[in-house]
Amino acid sequence: MQQDSALRVPGAVKTVAGNVPPKSANPVLPAHQSSGSNNVTTSRYSDELHQSYDHLSLASRLRAHGLSLDDHGTSPPQSPNVPYTEYAFVESQQLLSLPAENVAFLTSKGCLSLPTFNAIDEFVQEYFRHIHPSVPVLDEAKFWRIYRDNRSTGPKISLFVFQSLLLASCPFVSLKTLRQCGFEDMKDAQKQLYNRANLLFQLRTEERPYATAQAAVLLTHYTSAEDPEAGSLWITRAIEHAMLIDSHPSLVVEYAPISLKKRLWWSIFLRDRSLCLGLCRRPQVTSIGFHGWSDWLNTEDFSEELHQSRVYDYATKKRLLDELQKQCELAVLLTDLDILEETWPTS
């Protein structure tokens, strides 16, 4: 099997800003936008100091738009959606740097709100049952620790990533729960959840490339007749941001273990192949040596979560990993045989 270390992305531009979908596919954004500011954080300790320092300022800004940073440990009120600040496990680091009108716009569109805890729990459970086994971009063991502990300090889950998770798991959530969240049906839920995540991206509420790449992979699950190119566009964005991880110089320092970066690239590869076969499109990743990640996924890459999943036992997780490895082998085989290129209709 010939391996090529180069990553070829046909039609991809060098900057993310150039990959904005057509105006008709997105809600109208405020006229004034800011690129935000990036804070260099090199350790968990400095992260916590930064969170403490900005707490009062962020609380003041958010209260102006009906949000609160108080009472993280209490149960959210009984309403379809609550401010994301009701949950200590979620964060949006760049929100403080956005103009007030952008924060107000995001609030008005529901981007800074999440369902009540019981509903969220169903979304999360269904995500790890149905999406994560074939797209393992998240560290499941770490996710459950952060999610269950719900602490005001320590590691957090990006709001952009979490909103994308809700979108990806939406098709597996019961209609009763979706209606409790204020959605009419699954189609309405998918559209609204996608718009929320998309706006968080458009207004640059997440600057970390690893988190952005994770969310982008999850957003490739969105399909719509009104926006048929959405999945392919998010593949492009996932590739671009994955390539920025560990790049130098960088204003944002984030730690991602090698095993998780490998899982991210294989997830991009698999989603790209899935979209190619399902939508008859050319592949964007045309080499198995994508950005140097040609090593196969192995048990060591999932060693912790195999024992700490809250939805599957060890034996089931191991079988699912075996199936994932077979999917990777099939995707590489299709690439080597140029089958994906042949299925693309010639003009």
Short mmCIF file of C-alpha atoms in Angstrom, two decimals:
data_model
loop_
_atom_site.label_atom_id
_atom_site.label_comp_id
_atom_site.label_asym_id
_atom_site.label_seq_id
_atom_site.Cartn_x
_atom_site.Cartn_y
_atom_site.Cartn_z
CA MET A 1 0.00 0.00 0.00
CA GLN A 2 1.56 3.27 -1.05
CA GLN A 3 1.41 6.06 1.51
CA ASP A 4 1.59 9.72 0.68
CA SER A 5 2.33 12.12 3.53
CA ALA A 6 0.78 15.05 1.70
CA LEU A 7 -2.74 16.16 2.44
CA ARG A 8 -4.55 17.32 -0.66
CA VAL A 9 -7.73 19.32 -0.21
CA PRO A 10 -9.18 20.17 -3.61
CA GLY A 11 -10.64 23.65 -3.68
CA ALA A 12 -9.84 24.41 -0.04
CA VAL A 13 -8.68 27.92 0.72
CA LYS A 14 -5.92 28.86 3.11
CA THR A 15 -8.05 30.69 5.64
CA VAL A 16 -11.28 29.72 7.32
CA ALA A 17 -12.80 33.10 6.61
CA GLY A 18 -12.88 32.29 2.93
CA ASN A 19 -15.09 29.26 3.45
CA VAL A 20 -18.30 31.03 4.40
CA PRO A 21 -21.37 29.38 2.90
CA PRO A 22 -23.71 31.31 0.62
CA LYS A 23 -25.71 34.03 2.33
CA SER A 24 -28.94 32.22 1.71
CA ALA A 25 -27.70 29.30 3.80
CA ASN A 26 -27.05 31.34 6.94
CA PRO A 27 -28.99 33.76 9.15
CA VAL A 28 -28.10 37.42 8.70
CA LEU A 29 -25.26 38.42 11.00
CA PRO A 30 -24.82 41.78 12.73
CA ALA A 31 -23.04 44.36 10.64
CA HIS A 32 -20.23 44.76 13.18
CA GLN A 33 -18.11 41.73 13.96
CA SER A 34 -14.90 41.33 15.88
CA SER A 35 -12.20 38.76 15.42
CA GLY A 36 -11.90 38.62 19.19
CA SER A 37 -8.77 38.27 21.24
CA ASN A 38 -6.82 35.14 21.96
CA ASN A 39 -5.49 34.48 25.44
CA VAL A 40 -2.42 32.28 25.69
CA THR A 41 -2.90 29.64 28.37
CA THR A 42 -0.20 27.10 29.02
CA SER A 43 -1.56 25.13 31.96
CA ARG A 44 -4.72 24.20 33.79
CA TYR A 45 -3.65 26.49 36.64
CA SER A 46 -3.42 29.53 34.39
CA ASP A 47 -6.79 28.63 32.87
CA GLU A 48 -8.41 28.69 36.29
CA LEU A 49 -6.75 32.01 37.18
CA HIS A 50 -8.02 33.49 33.93
CA GLN A 51 -11.54 32.21 34.59
CA SER A 52 -11.53 33.71 38.08
CA TYR A 53 -10.14 37.06 36.88
CA ASP A 54 -12.77 37.49 34.17
CA HIS A 55 -15.69 36.13 36.19
CA LEU A 56 -17.11 39.47 37.35
CA SER A 57 -16.70 41.13 33.97
CA LEU A 58 -18.26 38.20 32.12
CA ALA A 59 -21.11 37.98 34.63
CA SER A 60 -21.87 41.67 34.16
CA ARG A 61 -21.85 41.37 30.36
CA LEU A 62 -24.07 38.29 30.36
CA ARG A 63 -26.60 39.64 32.86
CA ALA A 64 -27.25 42.48 30.43
CA HIS A 65 -28.62 39.82 28.08
CA GLY A 66 -30.56 37.80 30.63
CA LEU A 67 -27.82 35.28 31.47
CA SER A 68 -26.36 34.41 34.85
CA LEU A 69 -23.22 32.78 36.18
CA ASP A 70 -24.74 32.09 39.58
CA ASP A 71 -25.95 28.83 41.13
CA HIS A 72 -24.06 26.44 38.85
CA GLY A 73 -24.84 23.51 41.10
CA THR A 74 -28.59 23.97 41.28
CA SER A 75 -31.14 22.41 38.99
CA PRO A 76 -32.11 24.57 36.01
CA PRO A 77 -35.61 26.06 36.10
CA GLN A 78 -38.41 24.21 34.36
CA SER A 79 -38.37 25.82 30.92
CA PRO A 80 -37.63 24.58 27.39
CA ASN A 81 -34.17 26.15 27.41
CA VAL A 82 -31.88 27.75 29.97
CA PRO A 83 -28.75 29.92 29.68
CA TYR A 84 -25.68 27.78 29.11
CA THR A 85 -24.15 29.42 32.18
CA GLU A 86 -26.50 27.32 34.30
CA TYR A 87 -24.13 24.44 33.56
CA ALA A 88 -20.63 24.67 34.98
CA PHE A 89 -19.23 22.06 32.58
CA VAL A 90 -19.71 24.29 29.50
CA GLU A 91 -17.65 27.32 28.54
CA SER A 92 -17.26 29.86 25.76
CA GLN A 93 -13.87 31.47 26.24
CA GLN A 94 -14.19 34.08 23.51
CA LEU A 95 -17.61 35.37 24.50
CA LEU A 96 -16.12 38.11 26.66
CA SER A 97 -14.18 39.50 23.70
CA LEU A 98 -17.21 39.82 21.42
CA PRO A 99 -19.03 43.14 20.91
CA ALA A 100 -22.17 43.53 23.01
CA GLU A 101 -24.39 43.49 19.92
CA ASN A 102 -22.96 40.13 18.86
CA VAL A 103 -23.66 38.66 22.28
CA ALA A 104 -27.20 40.03 22.10
CA PHE A 105 -27.64 38.54 18.63
CA LEU A 106 -26.41 35.11 19.75
CA THR A 107 -28.74 35.28 22.74
CA SER A 108 -31.74 36.18 20.58
CA LYS A 109 -31.06 33.20 18.31
CA GLY A 110 -30.82 30.74 21.21
CA CYS A 111 -27.12 30.07 20.64
CA LEU A 112 -26.28 30.73 24.29
CA SER A 113 -29.05 28.49 25.61
CA LEU A 114 -29.21 24.75 26.25
CA PRO A 115 -32.06 22.35 27.07
CA THR A 116 -32.84 21.46 30.67
CA PHE A 117 -30.68 18.79 32.28
CA ASN A 118 -32.99 15.80 31.75
CA ALA A 119 -33.21 16.59 28.04
CA ILE A 120 -29.48 17.21 27.75
CA ASP A 121 -28.81 13.87 29.41
CA GLU A 122 -30.82 12.08 26.73
CA PHE A 123 -28.95 13.92 23.96
CA VAL A 124 -25.60 12.98 25.51
CA GLN A 125 -26.56 9.35 26.08
CA GLU A 126 -27.76 8.97 22.48
CA TYR A 127 -24.64 10.68 21.18
CA PHE A 128 -22.33 8.15 22.80
CA ARG A 129 -24.58 5.27 21.78
CA HIS A 130 -24.93 6.12 18.10
CA ILE A 131 -22.49 8.81 16.91
CA HIS A 132 -19.32 8.41 18.95
CA PRO A 133 -18.59 4.76 18.02
CA SER A 134 -18.00 5.72 14.37
CA VAL A 135 -16.81 9.32 14.88
CA PRO A 136 -14.67 9.23 18.06
CA VAL A 137 -13.58 12.88 18.08
CA LEU A 138 -14.28 13.28 21.81
CA ASP A 139 -12.49 11.69 24.74
CA GLU A 140 -15.47 9.86 26.23
CA ALA A 141 -13.88 9.16 29.61
CA LYS A 142 -12.83 12.79 30.05
CA PHE A 143 -16.21 14.02 28.81
CA TRP A 144 -18.11 12.02 31.42
CA ARG A 145 -15.84 13.28 34.21
CA ILE A 146 -16.38 16.93 33.25
CA TYR A 147 -20.08 16.44 32.58
CA ARG A 148 -20.85 14.58 35.80
CA ASP A 149 -18.63 16.67 38.09
CA ASN A 150 -20.12 19.95 36.77
CA ARG A 151 -17.49 22.04 38.57
CA SER A 152 -16.96 25.77 38.17
CA THR A 153 -13.18 25.28 37.89
CA GLY A 154 -11.08 22.85 35.91
CA PRO A 155 -11.53 21.51 32.37
CA LYS A 156 -14.64 22.51 30.43
CA ILE A 157 -16.49 21.48 27.30
CA SER A 158 -16.61 24.08 24.54
CA LEU A 159 -20.10 25.50 23.98
CA PHE A 160 -19.52 25.24 20.23
CA VAL A 161 -18.60 21.56 20.56
CA PHE A 162 -21.56 20.87 22.84
CA GLN A 163 -24.09 22.55 20.54
CA SER A 164 -22.64 20.50 17.68
CA LEU A 165 -23.01 17.34 19.78
CA LEU A 166 -26.70 18.15 20.28
CA LEU A 167 -27.15 18.49 16.52
CA ALA A 168 -25.38 15.22 15.76
CA SER A 169 -27.40 13.19 18.29
CA CYS A 170 -30.73 14.86 17.47
CA PRO A 171 -32.06 12.09 15.13
CA PHE A 172 -31.85 9.55 17.97
CA VAL A 173 -33.61 11.64 20.64
CA SER A 174 -37.28 10.91 21.32
CA LEU A 175 -39.91 13.20 19.81
CA LYS A 176 -41.28 13.79 23.30
CA THR A 177 -37.96 15.20 24.47
CA LEU A 178 -37.54 17.31 21.34
CA ARG A 179 -40.95 18.88 21.90
CA GLN A 180 -40.09 19.51 25.54
CA CYS A 181 -37.11 21.47 24.22
CA GLY A 182 -39.44 23.66 22.17
CA PHE A 183 -39.00 21.98 18.78
CA GLU A 184 -41.93 20.96 16.59
CA ASP A 185 -40.33 17.80 15.23
CA MET A 186 -36.94 16.31 14.41
CA LYS A 187 -36.52 18.38 11.23
CA ASP A 188 -37.22 21.59 13.13
CA ALA A 189 -34.84 20.52 15.91
CA GLN A 190 -32.04 19.77 13.45
CA LYS A 191 -32.46 23.10 11.68
CA GLN A 192 -32.50 25.15 14.87
CA LEU A 193 -29.63 23.29 16.51
CA TYR A 194 -27.56 23.60 13.35
CA ASN A 195 -28.23 27.32 13.08
CA ARG A 196 -27.16 27.81 16.70
CA ALA A 197 -23.88 25.97 16.21
CA ASN A 198 -23.25 27.63 12.86
CA LEU A 199 -23.71 31.11 14.32
CA LEU A 200 -21.30 30.29 17.15
CA PHE A 201 -18.76 29.49 14.46
CA GLN A 202 -19.54 32.52 12.29
CA LEU A 203 -19.15 34.94 15.20
CA ARG A 204 -15.94 33.21 16.31
CA THR A 205 -16.92 32.21 19.81
CA GLU A 206 -14.33 29.41 19.65
CA GLU A 207 -10.74 30.15 18.63
CA ARG A 208 -9.04 26.88 19.58
CA PRO A 209 -8.34 24.83 16.43
CA TYR A 210 -8.71 21.42 18.09
CA ALA A 211 -12.14 22.19 19.56
CA THR A 212 -13.24 23.83 16.31
CA ALA A 213 -12.15 20.79 14.30
CA GLN A 214 -14.06 18.49 16.66
CA ALA A 215 -17.24 20.52 16.29
CA ALA A 216 -16.82 20.76 12.52
CA VAL A 217 -16.67 16.97 12.21
CA LEU A 218 -19.89 16.65 14.22
CA LEU A 219 -21.61 19.27 12.05
CA THR A 220 -20.95 17.17 8.94
CA HIS A 221 -23.96 15.14 10.11
CA TYR A 222 -26.29 17.97 9.12
CA THR A 223 -28.15 17.41 5.86
CA SER A 224 -30.69 19.74 4.32
CA ALA A 225 -32.25 20.30 0.92
CA GLU A 226 -31.82 24.04 1.51
CA ASP A 227 -28.10 23.66 2.21
CA PRO A 228 -26.88 20.51 0.41
CA GLU A 229 -23.22 21.57 0.57
CA ALA A 230 -23.16 21.92 4.36
CA GLY A 231 -21.55 18.56 5.08
CA SER A 232 -18.74 19.06 2.56
CA LEU A 233 -18.12 22.58 3.82
CA TRP A 234 -17.71 21.37 7.39
CA ILE A 235 -15.29 18.67 6.21
CA THR A 236 -13.17 21.45 4.69
CA ARG A 237 -13.32 23.44 7.92
CA ALA A 238 -12.44 20.37 9.98
CA ILE A 239 -9.38 19.75 7.80
CA GLU A 240 -8.24 23.36 7.97
CA HIS A 241 -8.50 23.58 11.74
CA ALA A 242 -6.97 20.14 12.30
CA MET A 243 -3.96 21.34 10.32
CA LEU A 244 -3.66 24.35 12.66
CA ILE A 245 -3.25 22.17 15.75
CA ASP A 246 0.30 22.52 17.09
CA SER A 247 1.08 25.04 14.35
CA HIS A 248 3.65 27.72 15.13
CA PRO A 249 3.46 30.58 15.75
CA SER A 250 0.06 30.32 17.43
CA LEU A 251 -1.75 32.65 19.80
CA VAL A 252 -3.76 29.81 21.28
CA VAL A 253 -2.06 26.99 23.16
CA GLU A 254 -4.15 23.89 23.71
CA TYR A 255 -3.10 20.39 24.60
CA ALA A 256 -4.39 17.46 22.59
CA PRO A 257 -2.85 14.00 23.13
CA ILE A 258 -1.47 12.25 20.06
CA SER A 259 -4.11 9.53 20.35
CA LEU A 260 -6.91 12.11 20.16
CA LYS A 261 -5.34 13.91 17.21
CA LYS A 262 -5.09 10.58 15.44
CA ARG A 263 -8.74 9.87 16.22
CA LEU A 264 -9.68 13.31 14.90
CA TRP A 265 -7.94 12.74 11.56
CA TRP A 266 -9.44 9.27 11.11
CA SER A 267 -12.88 10.70 11.90
CA ILE A 268 -12.39 13.36 9.22
CA PHE A 269 -11.26 10.67 6.79
CA LEU A 270 -14.29 8.45 7.52
CA ARG A 271 -16.81 11.30 7.33
CA ASP A 272 -15.28 12.45 4.05
CA ARG A 273 -15.64 8.96 2.60
CA SER A 274 -19.21 8.67 3.89
CA LEU A 275 -20.24 11.94 2.25
CA CYS A 276 -18.53 10.93 -0.99
CA LEU A 277 -20.47 7.68 -1.22
CA GLY A 278 -23.76 9.11 0.00
CA LEU A 279 -23.77 12.30 -2.07
CA CYS A 280 -21.64 11.28 -5.08
CA ARG A 281 -18.96 13.88 -4.43
CA ARG A 282 -15.23 13.85 -4.87
CA PRO A 283 -13.18 13.16 -1.72
CA GLN A 284 -11.42 16.09 -0.09
CA VAL A 285 -8.82 13.93 1.66
CA THR A 286 -7.24 12.02 -1.21
CA SER A 287 -4.38 10.37 0.65
CA ILE A 288 -4.28 7.93 3.55
CA GLY A 289 -1.18 9.71 4.82
CA PHE A 290 -3.27 12.74 5.76
CA HIS A 291 -1.03 15.22 7.58
CA GLY A 292 1.24 12.41 8.69
CA TRP A 293 -1.48 10.39 10.43
CA SER A 294 -1.22 7.08 8.62
CA ASP A 295 -1.04 4.91 11.76
CA TRP A 296 -4.04 2.69 12.30
CA LEU A 297 -6.30 3.22 15.29
CA ASN A 298 -5.54 0.71 18.02
CA THR A 299 -6.77 -0.32 21.45
CA GLU A 300 -4.25 1.95 23.20
CA ASP A 301 -5.92 4.98 21.61
CA PHE A 302 -9.13 4.08 23.49
CA SER A 303 -7.63 2.47 26.59
CA GLU A 304 -9.34 4.70 29.16
CA GLU A 305 -12.79 5.03 27.65
CA LEU A 306 -13.09 1.29 27.01
CA HIS A 307 -13.45 0.93 30.78
CA GLN A 308 -15.27 4.18 31.57
CA SER A 309 -18.16 4.41 29.14
CA ARG A 310 -21.55 5.09 30.72
CA VAL A 311 -23.56 3.64 27.84
CA TYR A 312 -21.69 0.42 26.94
CA ASP A 313 -19.81 -2.23 28.89
CA TYR A 314 -16.21 -3.15 28.06
CA ALA A 315 -17.09 -6.08 25.80
CA THR A 316 -19.47 -3.97 23.71
CA LYS A 317 -17.01 -1.09 23.48
CA LYS A 318 -14.32 -3.49 22.30
CA ARG A 319 -16.60 -4.90 19.59
CA LEU A 320 -17.48 -1.38 18.46
CA LEU A 321 -13.79 -0.52 18.26
CA ASP A 322 -13.21 -3.61 16.12
CA GLU A 323 -15.96 -2.42 13.77
CA LEU A 324 -14.44 1.07 13.63
CA GLN A 325 -11.08 -0.40 12.65
CA LYS A 326 -12.78 -2.35 9.85
CA GLN A 327 -14.44 0.86 8.63
CA CYS A 328 -11.01 2.47 8.47
CA GLU A 329 -9.66 -0.46 6.46
CA LEU A 330 -12.58 -0.22 4.03
CA ALA A 331 -12.11 3.54 3.62
CA VAL A 332 -8.42 3.04 2.82
CA LEU A 333 -9.25 0.23 0.39
CA LEU A 334 -11.70 2.49 -1.46
CA THR A 335 -9.00 5.14 -1.65
CA ASP A 336 -6.37 2.74 -3.00
CA LEU A 337 -8.74 1.43 -5.67
CA ASP A 338 -9.78 4.96 -6.72
CA ILE A 339 -13.40 3.85 -6.45
CA LEU A 340 -14.46 7.21 -5.06
CA GLU A 341 -13.00 9.04 -8.03
CA GLU A 342 -14.76 6.68 -10.43
CA THR A 343 -18.16 7.17 -8.81
CA TRP A 344 -17.97 10.91 -9.36
CA PRO A 345 -19.89 11.74 -12.56
CA THR A 346 -17.78 13.35 -15.25
CA SER A 347 -19.13 16.45 -16.94
#
